[in-house]
Short mmCIF file of C-alpha atoms in Angstrom, two decimals:
data_model
loop_
_atom_site.label_atom_id
_atom_site.label_comp_id
_atom_site.label_asym_id
_atom_site.label_seq_id
_atom_site.Cartn_x
_atom_site.Cartn_y
_atom_site.Cartn_z
CA MET A 1 -65.49 1.17 -19.11
CA ASP A 2 -62.72 3.66 -18.37
CA SER A 3 -62.95 3.38 -14.60
CA GLN A 4 -60.92 0.17 -14.38
CA PRO A 5 -57.91 1.43 -16.38
CA LEU A 6 -58.02 4.68 -14.42
CA SER A 7 -58.02 2.92 -11.05
CA THR A 8 -55.23 0.62 -12.21
CA LYS A 9 -53.13 3.58 -13.32
CA THR A 10 -53.85 5.40 -10.07
CA ARG A 11 -52.72 2.41 -8.04
CA PHE A 12 -49.57 2.13 -10.16
CA VAL A 13 -48.75 5.81 -9.56
CA GLN A 14 -49.37 5.42 -5.83
CA ASN A 15 -47.20 2.30 -5.64
CA LEU A 16 -44.48 3.98 -7.68
CA ALA A 17 -44.58 7.01 -5.39
CA SER A 18 -44.23 4.74 -2.34
CA LEU A 19 -41.32 2.84 -3.85
CA LEU A 20 -39.60 6.02 -5.03
CA GLY A 21 -40.00 7.44 -1.54
CA GLY A 22 -38.34 4.38 -0.13
CA GLU A 23 -35.64 4.46 -2.76
CA GLY A 24 -35.10 8.13 -1.96
CA ALA A 25 -34.13 7.08 1.56
CA HIS A 26 -32.03 4.28 0.04
CA ARG A 27 -30.35 6.77 -2.27
CA ILE A 28 -29.39 8.98 0.67
CA SER A 29 -28.13 6.04 2.74
CA ARG A 30 -26.21 4.67 -0.26
CA LEU A 31 -24.62 8.07 -0.82
CA VAL A 32 -23.62 8.37 2.83
CA SER A 33 -22.30 4.80 2.75
CA ILE A 34 -20.21 5.35 -0.36
CA MET A 35 -18.83 8.59 1.10
CA VAL A 36 -17.70 6.88 4.29
CA ILE A 37 -16.41 3.70 2.61
CA ALA A 38 -14.52 5.65 -0.07
CA ARG A 39 -12.67 7.56 2.64
CA ALA A 40 -12.10 4.48 4.85
CA LEU A 41 -10.90 1.96 2.23
CA GLY A 42 -8.01 2.03 -0.17
CA VAL A 43 -8.56 1.67 -3.91
CA GLU A 44 -7.80 -2.08 -3.99
CA ALA A 45 -9.88 -2.85 -0.87
CA TYR A 46 -12.80 -0.96 -2.39
CA GLY A 47 -12.56 -3.09 -5.54
CA ALA A 48 -12.50 -6.29 -3.45
CA MET A 49 -15.61 -5.19 -1.55
CA VAL A 50 -17.53 -4.55 -4.77
CA PHE A 51 -16.36 -7.88 -6.21
CA VAL A 52 -17.54 -9.89 -3.18
CA GLY A 53 -20.94 -8.21 -3.22
CA LEU A 54 -21.49 -8.88 -6.92
CA CYS A 55 -20.40 -12.53 -6.64
CA HIS A 56 -22.92 -13.04 -3.86
CA GLU A 57 -25.72 -11.43 -5.87
CA MET A 58 -24.94 -13.75 -8.77
CA PHE A 59 -25.60 -16.76 -6.55
CA ARG A 60 -28.75 -15.08 -5.17
CA SER A 61 -30.18 -15.40 -8.69
CA PHE A 62 -30.74 -19.12 -8.05
CA SER A 63 -33.72 -18.20 -5.87
CA ARG A 64 -35.58 -17.44 -9.12
CA LEU A 65 -35.75 -21.19 -9.78
CA ALA A 66 -38.45 -21.51 -7.13
CA GLY A 67 -40.84 -19.59 -9.36
CA GLY A 68 -41.62 -16.81 -6.92
CA THR A 69 -41.97 -14.16 -9.61
CA LEU A 70 -44.64 -16.25 -11.34
CA ILE A 71 -46.82 -15.84 -8.24
CA ILE A 72 -47.13 -12.15 -9.17
CA GLN A 73 -48.68 -12.76 -12.59
CA CYS A 74 -50.28 -16.23 -12.44
CA LYS A 75 -54.02 -16.80 -12.79
CA GLU A 76 -56.12 -17.07 -9.65
CA ASN A 77 -56.76 -20.80 -10.06
CA GLU A 78 -52.99 -21.45 -10.21
CA LEU A 79 -52.08 -19.41 -7.13
CA LYS A 80 -52.53 -22.08 -4.45
CA TRP A 81 -50.32 -24.78 -5.94
CA MET A 82 -47.73 -22.24 -7.06
CA CYS A 83 -47.38 -20.82 -3.54
CA GLU A 84 -47.26 -24.24 -1.88
CA ASN A 85 -44.62 -25.65 -4.20
CA ALA A 86 -42.61 -22.40 -4.40
CA ALA A 87 -42.37 -22.36 -0.60
CA ALA A 88 -40.89 -25.88 -0.55
CA LEU A 89 -38.61 -25.32 -3.53
CA ASN A 90 -37.17 -22.20 -1.91
CA TRP A 91 -35.62 -24.28 0.86
CA ILE A 92 -34.20 -26.92 -1.49
CA ILE A 93 -32.66 -24.27 -3.73
CA ALA A 94 -31.28 -22.32 -0.75
CA PHE A 95 -29.30 -25.33 0.54
CA PHE A 96 -28.07 -26.08 -2.97
CA THR A 97 -26.92 -22.46 -3.41
CA VAL A 98 -24.95 -22.47 -0.14
CA ILE A 99 -23.09 -25.62 -1.16
CA LEU A 100 -22.39 -24.32 -4.65
CA GLN A 101 -21.19 -20.91 -3.46
CA CYS A 102 -18.82 -22.46 -0.91
CA ALA A 103 -17.48 -24.95 -3.46
CA LEU A 104 -16.80 -22.35 -6.17
CA ALA A 105 -15.41 -19.56 -3.97
CA GLU A 106 -11.78 -20.67 -4.21
CA MET A 107 -12.00 -21.14 -7.97
CA ILE A 108 -13.52 -17.68 -8.44
CA ALA A 109 -10.84 -16.07 -6.29
CA GLN A 110 -8.04 -17.76 -8.23
CA TYR A 111 -9.47 -17.01 -11.67
CA PHE A 112 -9.90 -13.29 -10.97
CA GLU A 113 -6.64 -13.11 -9.01
CA GLN A 114 -8.43 -11.96 -5.84
CA PRO A 115 -7.17 -14.46 -3.23
CA SER A 116 -8.53 -12.49 -0.28
CA VAL A 117 -12.19 -12.80 -1.32
CA ALA A 118 -12.65 -16.60 -1.22
CA PHE A 119 -13.37 -16.90 2.50
CA LEU A 120 -15.60 -13.82 2.45
CA ILE A 121 -17.75 -15.32 -0.32
CA GLN A 122 -18.04 -18.57 1.65
CA VAL A 123 -19.11 -16.85 4.88
CA LEU A 124 -21.65 -14.73 3.01
CA SER A 125 -23.33 -17.85 1.62
CA VAL A 126 -25.12 -18.52 4.94
CA SER A 127 -27.50 -15.63 4.23
CA HIS A 128 -29.22 -17.77 1.56
CA LEU A 129 -30.74 -19.89 4.34
CA LEU A 130 -32.72 -16.93 5.70
CA TYR A 131 -34.71 -15.75 2.70
CA PRO A 132 -36.94 -18.87 2.19
CA LEU A 133 -38.77 -17.92 5.40
CA VAL A 134 -40.46 -14.99 3.67
CA MET A 135 -40.02 -15.37 -0.09
CA VAL A 136 -43.65 -16.31 -0.82
CA ARG A 137 -44.93 -13.56 1.48
CA VAL A 138 -42.92 -10.95 -0.43
CA ASN A 139 -44.21 -12.25 -3.78
CA LEU A 140 -47.79 -12.08 -2.53
CA LEU A 141 -47.31 -8.46 -1.51
CA HIS A 142 -46.32 -7.70 -5.08
CA ARG A 143 -49.19 -9.70 -6.52
CA HIS A 144 -51.74 -7.80 -4.45
CA GLN A 145 -49.89 -4.53 -5.18
CA GLN A 146 -49.40 -3.82 -1.46
CA LEU A 147 -46.21 -2.01 -2.31
CA LYS A 148 -46.47 0.68 0.35
CA LYS A 149 -45.80 -1.96 3.00
CA TYR A 150 -43.08 -3.55 0.86
CA ALA A 151 -41.43 -0.16 0.30
CA LEU A 152 -41.38 0.64 4.01
CA LEU A 153 -40.01 -2.71 5.18
CA SER A 154 -37.45 -3.11 2.41
CA THR A 155 -36.22 0.46 2.87
CA VAL A 156 -35.47 -0.20 6.53
CA CYS A 157 -33.43 -3.27 5.55
CA VAL A 158 -31.51 -1.54 2.77
CA VAL A 159 -30.70 1.48 4.93
CA LEU A 160 -29.39 -0.88 7.62
CA GLU A 161 -27.23 -2.63 5.02
CA ASP A 162 -25.76 0.62 3.71
CA LEU A 163 -25.05 2.18 7.09
CA SER A 164 -23.71 -1.00 8.72
CA CYS A 165 -21.37 -1.48 5.75
CA ALA A 166 -20.03 2.04 6.26
CA LEU A 167 -19.67 1.60 10.02
CA VAL A 168 -17.80 -1.70 9.74
CA ALA A 169 -15.55 -0.24 7.01
CA ILE A 170 -14.37 2.45 9.41
CA TYR A 171 -13.14 -0.13 11.94
CA THR A 172 -11.96 -2.97 9.70
CA GLU A 173 -10.73 -1.07 6.62
CA ASP A 174 -11.24 -4.13 4.42
CA ALA A 175 -13.93 -6.00 2.46
CA TRP A 176 -15.40 -7.66 5.58
CA CYS A 177 -17.78 -4.71 5.75
CA VAL A 178 -19.91 -6.07 2.88
CA VAL A 179 -20.22 -9.50 4.57
CA VAL A 180 -21.43 -8.08 7.88
CA ALA A 181 -23.80 -5.67 6.12
CA LYS A 182 -25.50 -8.25 3.88
CA ILE A 183 -25.98 -10.83 6.63
CA SER A 184 -27.39 -8.18 9.01
CA SER A 185 -29.76 -6.96 6.30
CA ALA A 186 -30.93 -10.53 5.54
CA VAL A 187 -31.73 -11.17 9.21
CA LEU A 188 -33.73 -7.95 9.51
CA TRP A 189 -35.49 -8.62 6.17
CA CYS A 190 -36.79 -11.98 7.43
CA VAL A 191 -37.81 -10.63 10.84
CA LEU A 192 -39.78 -7.71 9.40
CA PHE A 193 -41.52 -9.54 6.57
CA TYR A 194 -42.36 -12.51 8.78
CA ARG A 195 -43.81 -10.22 11.45
CA TYR A 196 -45.80 -7.86 9.24
CA THR A 197 -47.12 -10.13 6.46
CA ASP A 198 -49.46 -13.12 6.36
CA GLN A 199 -48.81 -16.61 5.01
CA ASP A 200 -51.87 -18.67 4.12
CA TYR A 201 -50.16 -21.45 2.14
CA PRO A 202 -48.38 -24.45 3.73
CA PHE A 203 -45.24 -25.99 2.26
CA LYS A 204 -46.18 -28.75 -0.15
CA LEU A 205 -44.01 -30.47 -2.71
CA THR A 206 -45.91 -32.42 -5.38
CA VAL A 207 -44.00 -33.90 -8.30
CA ARG A 208 -46.42 -32.84 -11.03
CA HIS A 209 -46.80 -29.25 -9.86
CA SER A 210 -43.15 -28.84 -8.93
CA LEU A 211 -42.00 -30.02 -12.36
CA LYS A 212 -44.45 -27.65 -14.04
CA LEU A 213 -43.27 -24.79 -11.86
CA LEU A 214 -39.61 -25.60 -12.52
CA THR A 215 -40.27 -25.87 -16.27
CA ILE A 216 -41.72 -22.38 -16.37
CA SER A 217 -39.44 -20.80 -13.77
CA SER A 218 -36.26 -22.28 -15.28
CA ARG A 219 -36.62 -19.91 -18.22
CA VAL A 220 -37.26 -17.03 -15.83
CA PHE A 221 -34.25 -18.13 -13.78
CA VAL A 222 -31.89 -18.30 -16.75
CA SER A 223 -33.24 -14.96 -17.93
CA GLU A 224 -32.64 -13.43 -14.49
CA LEU A 225 -29.19 -14.99 -14.35
CA CYS A 226 -28.41 -13.44 -17.73
CA LYS A 227 -29.74 -10.13 -16.44
CA GLN A 228 -27.52 -10.37 -13.37
CA LEU A 229 -24.53 -11.28 -15.53
CA ARG A 230 -25.35 -8.45 -17.92
CA SER A 231 -25.54 -5.95 -15.08
CA SER A 232 -22.26 -7.22 -13.62
CA CYS A 233 -20.26 -8.45 -16.61
CA ASP A 234 -18.39 -5.15 -16.96
CA VAL A 235 -17.13 -5.50 -13.37
CA PHE A 236 -16.03 -9.12 -13.84
CA ILE A 237 -14.33 -8.33 -17.14
CA ALA A 238 -12.71 -5.22 -15.67
CA ALA A 239 -11.40 -7.32 -12.78
CA ARG A 240 -9.79 -9.59 -15.35
CA VAL A 241 -8.38 -7.07 -17.86
CA LEU A 242 -7.58 -4.06 -15.67
CA GLY A 243 -4.98 -3.92 -12.91
CA PRO A 244 -6.10 -3.92 -9.24
CA GLU A 245 -5.74 -0.16 -8.82
CA ILE A 246 -7.51 0.75 -12.07
CA PHE A 247 -10.20 -1.81 -11.27
CA GLY A 248 -10.72 -0.20 -7.87
CA LEU A 249 -11.10 3.19 -9.55
CA TYR A 250 -13.63 1.81 -12.05
CA SER A 251 -15.55 0.01 -9.27
CA PHE A 252 -15.88 3.23 -7.30
CA ALA A 253 -17.04 5.20 -10.36
CA ARG A 254 -19.59 2.52 -11.19
CA ASN A 255 -20.95 2.52 -7.63
CA ALA A 256 -21.12 6.32 -7.51
CA ALA A 257 -22.95 6.42 -10.86
CA ILE A 258 -24.94 3.26 -11.59
CA GLY A 259 -25.10 2.03 -7.99
CA ILE A 260 -26.86 5.16 -6.76
CA ALA A 261 -29.00 5.68 -9.87
CA GLN A 262 -30.07 2.04 -10.05
CA SER A 263 -31.99 2.33 -6.79
CA LEU A 264 -34.53 4.53 -8.58
CA GLY A 265 -34.62 2.17 -11.55
CA ASN A 266 -35.26 -0.82 -9.29
CA ALA A 267 -38.16 0.97 -7.61
CA TYR A 268 -39.69 1.68 -10.99
CA ILE A 269 -39.37 -1.92 -12.22
CA HIS A 270 -40.86 -3.27 -8.96
CA ALA A 271 -43.90 -1.02 -9.31
CA LEU A 272 -44.22 -1.63 -13.04
CA TYR A 273 -44.30 -5.46 -12.95
CA PRO A 274 -47.73 -6.05 -11.32
CA HIS A 275 -49.20 -3.00 -13.09
CA LEU A 276 -48.03 -4.03 -16.55
CA SER A 277 -49.17 -7.62 -15.94
CA ARG A 278 -52.69 -6.34 -15.25
CA GLN A 279 -52.58 -4.11 -18.32
CA VAL A 280 -51.63 -7.05 -20.54
CA GLN A 281 -54.34 -9.28 -19.07
CA SER A 282 -56.89 -6.49 -19.65
CA GLY A 283 -55.91 -6.12 -23.32
CA LEU A 284 -54.21 -2.74 -22.79
CA SER A 285 -50.69 -3.79 -23.77
CA ALA A 286 -50.00 -0.88 -26.12
CA LYS A 287 -51.11 1.75 -23.62
CA GLY A 288 -49.17 0.03 -20.84
CA LEU A 289 -45.93 -0.14 -22.82
CA LEU A 290 -46.11 3.48 -23.97
CA SER A 291 -46.80 4.65 -20.42
CA ALA A 292 -43.91 2.52 -19.16
CA TYR A 293 -41.47 4.14 -21.58
CA GLY A 294 -42.83 7.57 -20.68
CA PHE A 295 -42.23 7.10 -16.96
CA ALA A 296 -38.81 5.57 -17.69
CA LEU A 297 -37.75 8.67 -19.63
CA ILE A 298 -38.89 10.94 -16.80
CA ILE A 299 -36.80 8.98 -14.30
CA SER A 300 -33.87 8.97 -16.75
CA SER A 301 -33.79 12.76 -16.67
CA LEU A 302 -32.57 12.50 -13.07
CA PHE A 303 -29.64 10.38 -14.23
CA LEU A 304 -28.67 13.07 -16.73
CA VAL A 305 -28.69 15.69 -13.97
CA GLN A 306 -26.48 13.39 -11.91
CA SER A 307 -24.04 13.12 -14.82
CA TRP A 308 -23.89 16.90 -15.23
CA ALA A 309 -23.13 17.41 -11.52
CA ALA A 310 -20.48 14.67 -11.22
CA ASP A 311 -17.48 16.98 -11.53
CA MET A 312 -18.75 18.99 -8.58
CA TYR A 313 -19.98 16.36 -6.14
CA VAL A 314 -17.40 13.57 -6.53
CA PRO A 315 -14.37 15.36 -5.01
CA LEU A 316 -16.60 17.22 -2.55
CA LEU A 317 -18.35 14.15 -1.15
CA PHE A 318 -15.85 11.35 -1.57
CA GLY A 319 -12.49 13.07 -1.12
CA GLU A 320 -9.71 14.32 -3.36
CA LYS A 321 -8.24 10.84 -3.91
CA TRP A 322 -11.24 10.07 -6.13
CA GLN A 323 -10.96 13.26 -8.22
CA ASN A 324 -9.78 11.24 -11.24
CA ALA A 325 -13.03 9.27 -11.16
CA SER A 326 -15.27 12.30 -11.84
CA THR A 327 -15.31 11.91 -15.62
CA LEU A 328 -15.91 8.16 -15.23
CA VAL A 329 -18.90 8.80 -12.97
CA ALA A 330 -20.36 11.32 -15.44
CA LEU A 331 -19.97 8.88 -18.32
CA LEU A 332 -21.40 5.87 -16.48
CA CYS A 333 -24.54 7.80 -15.51
CA PHE A 334 -25.59 7.48 -19.17
CA ALA A 335 -25.43 3.70 -18.77
CA SER A 336 -28.22 3.99 -16.17
CA VAL A 337 -30.54 5.42 -18.84
CA ALA A 338 -29.87 2.51 -21.21
CA ILE A 339 -30.27 -0.03 -18.37
CA LEU A 340 -33.68 1.34 -17.36
CA LEU A 341 -35.04 1.30 -20.92
CA LEU A 342 -33.62 -2.18 -21.46
CA ASP A 343 -35.17 -3.55 -18.25
CA THR A 344 -38.53 -1.99 -19.14
CA SER A 345 -38.53 -3.66 -22.56
CA LEU A 346 -37.60 -7.07 -21.17
CA LEU A 347 -40.18 -6.82 -18.41
CA PHE A 348 -42.82 -6.28 -21.08
CA LEU A 349 -41.86 -9.60 -22.70
CA ARG A 350 -42.20 -11.32 -19.32
CA CYS A 351 -45.63 -9.80 -18.72
CA LEU A 352 -46.68 -11.23 -22.09
CA SER A 353 -45.55 -14.63 -20.70
CA GLN A 354 -43.07 -14.84 -23.59
CA PHE A 355 -40.44 -16.36 -21.33
CA THR A 356 -38.50 -18.09 -24.10
CA ARG A 357 -38.28 -14.91 -26.16
CA GLU A 358 -37.21 -12.96 -23.08
CA LEU A 359 -34.50 -15.55 -22.39
CA ILE A 360 -33.22 -15.40 -25.98
CA VAL A 361 -33.06 -11.60 -25.89
CA GLN A 362 -31.28 -11.65 -22.51
CA LEU A 363 -28.71 -14.14 -23.86
CA LEU A 364 -28.10 -12.06 -26.98
CA VAL A 365 -27.70 -8.86 -24.94
CA LEU A 366 -25.30 -10.57 -22.55
CA ALA A 367 -23.27 -12.06 -25.41
CA GLY A 368 -23.15 -8.77 -27.32
CA LEU A 369 -22.10 -6.74 -24.30
CA SER A 370 -19.51 -9.27 -23.11
CA LEU A 371 -17.91 -9.66 -26.53
CA SER A 372 -17.72 -5.91 -27.07
CA LEU A 373 -15.91 -5.50 -23.71
CA LEU A 374 -13.64 -8.52 -24.09
CA TYR A 375 -12.42 -7.69 -27.58
CA ALA A 376 -12.33 -3.91 -27.37
CA ASP A 377 -8.87 -2.36 -27.52
CA VAL A 378 -8.91 -0.47 -24.21
CA ASN A 379 -5.94 0.83 -22.28
CA ASN A 380 -7.53 2.58 -19.31
CA ALA A 381 -10.71 2.82 -17.25
CA HIS A 382 -12.17 5.68 -19.34
CA GLU A 383 -11.91 3.73 -22.60
CA PHE A 384 -13.41 0.67 -20.92
CA ALA A 385 -16.34 2.72 -19.57
CA SER A 386 -16.93 4.35 -22.99
CA CYS A 387 -17.13 0.95 -24.66
CA PHE A 388 -19.56 -0.24 -21.99
CA VAL A 389 -21.89 2.76 -22.36
CA TYR A 390 -21.94 2.78 -26.18
CA SER A 391 -22.54 -0.98 -26.41
CA LEU A 392 -25.30 -0.86 -23.82
CA ALA A 393 -27.05 2.04 -25.58
CA ALA A 394 -27.04 0.25 -28.94
CA LEU A 395 -28.37 -2.98 -27.42
CA SER A 396 -31.07 -1.09 -25.55
CA MET A 397 -32.39 0.49 -28.74
CA LEU A 398 -32.41 -2.92 -30.42
CA VAL A 399 -34.39 -4.55 -27.60
CA MET A 400 -36.94 -1.73 -27.59
CA SER A 401 -37.61 -2.64 -31.22
CA VAL A 402 -38.11 -6.29 -30.22
CA SER A 403 -40.70 -5.24 -27.62
CA THR A 404 -42.61 -3.36 -30.31
CA VAL A 405 -42.62 -6.47 -32.51
CA SER A 406 -43.90 -8.53 -29.55
CA LEU A 407 -46.74 -6.09 -29.08
CA MET A 408 -47.71 -6.38 -32.74
CA THR A 409 -47.55 -10.19 -32.45
CA LEU A 410 -49.88 -10.13 -29.45
CA ARG A 411 -52.40 -8.08 -31.42
CA HIS A 412 -52.12 -10.50 -34.33
CA LEU A 413 -52.92 -13.40 -31.99
CA GLY A 414 -55.98 -11.60 -30.73
CA GLY A 415 -54.50 -10.59 -27.38
CA ARG A 416 -54.18 -14.11 -26.00
CA TYR A 417 -52.40 -14.36 -22.67
CA GLU A 418 -50.99 -17.84 -22.19
CA TYR A 419 -47.73 -19.40 -21.09
CA GLU A 420 -45.51 -20.40 -23.99
#
């Protein structure tokens, strides 16, 4: 009876090792990229680059509407119609996202007083038309836990994005570097995953199945949108309440702290999702959640080491002009710990198929974090970062409690695993 849990755990550890290996390469490329870009761009140009990238990622969240993540955890008898309809919906949503991003670019630029970013956001929107080619293939890799292949291919794409961004920054010295990098990475992503994965499901759009898929995935989409807003709200609020130079300083510190550390966190969440889904379906929710928190705390120890070393590596790697950002980097590393624990807790709710509860918690976290940042009496970047870290830590502890309650509820219901 113990062989199945053991083999599942072994596969999880192997997948996590593969993803962490890939993210190790990403971490190095991201570090090199930040070093080069920080020396090539001025403070305001650096802030504009970060802003364009985050705006684009917000619109990328619309791809969740196609229900791709549900392919990872759906039952075997649902897989065929989910893949067929998700493949068709991906294209519809991609065209919609391009139109929406182009239409809102000017408004976003005016609201945040960043007039130079409007055209960049519009040009970057074309990359949405590439991903539908391989979205279902990528989801199937996760479902079948073939994460070694995913880790290898995605690492190549991410390294290209980081290094091309740095190279273009040297020659352009403006935010165009992020546009070139993300489009280049999207092209390579589609080429690699199309070449080295299999697709056994044709595109098929049926009204009944598509509506069912959209009904379920809409909650996942809104939840992911809230997650994206939560992970970026401090940047958008900082762009609004801080001056351009202070915002550029905060953006750099955030990239040097959370941006680098988050690569490890993302690897962990990618490996955890299919593993935890299997644990829940096998009635091992408690063991799965405890193990998830244990691994999360081990990874978090690396973030604490990064915080301790910030005073030494920031001026050494990024140049003396960023010396003032050292304390900000050290402080924001603690936010990475709270983010990882928060994402682990929310992923557990999703694996329980409690999509509505996950959405409610995401909304409450987003509202709590945004309100604390908007109404805090801050005068500089350090005070803003302190408010962000303390608020995030408190919300993370609260959500961990919610996950525990969800686990107790599942036991009370006899371990049933059904969509809400």
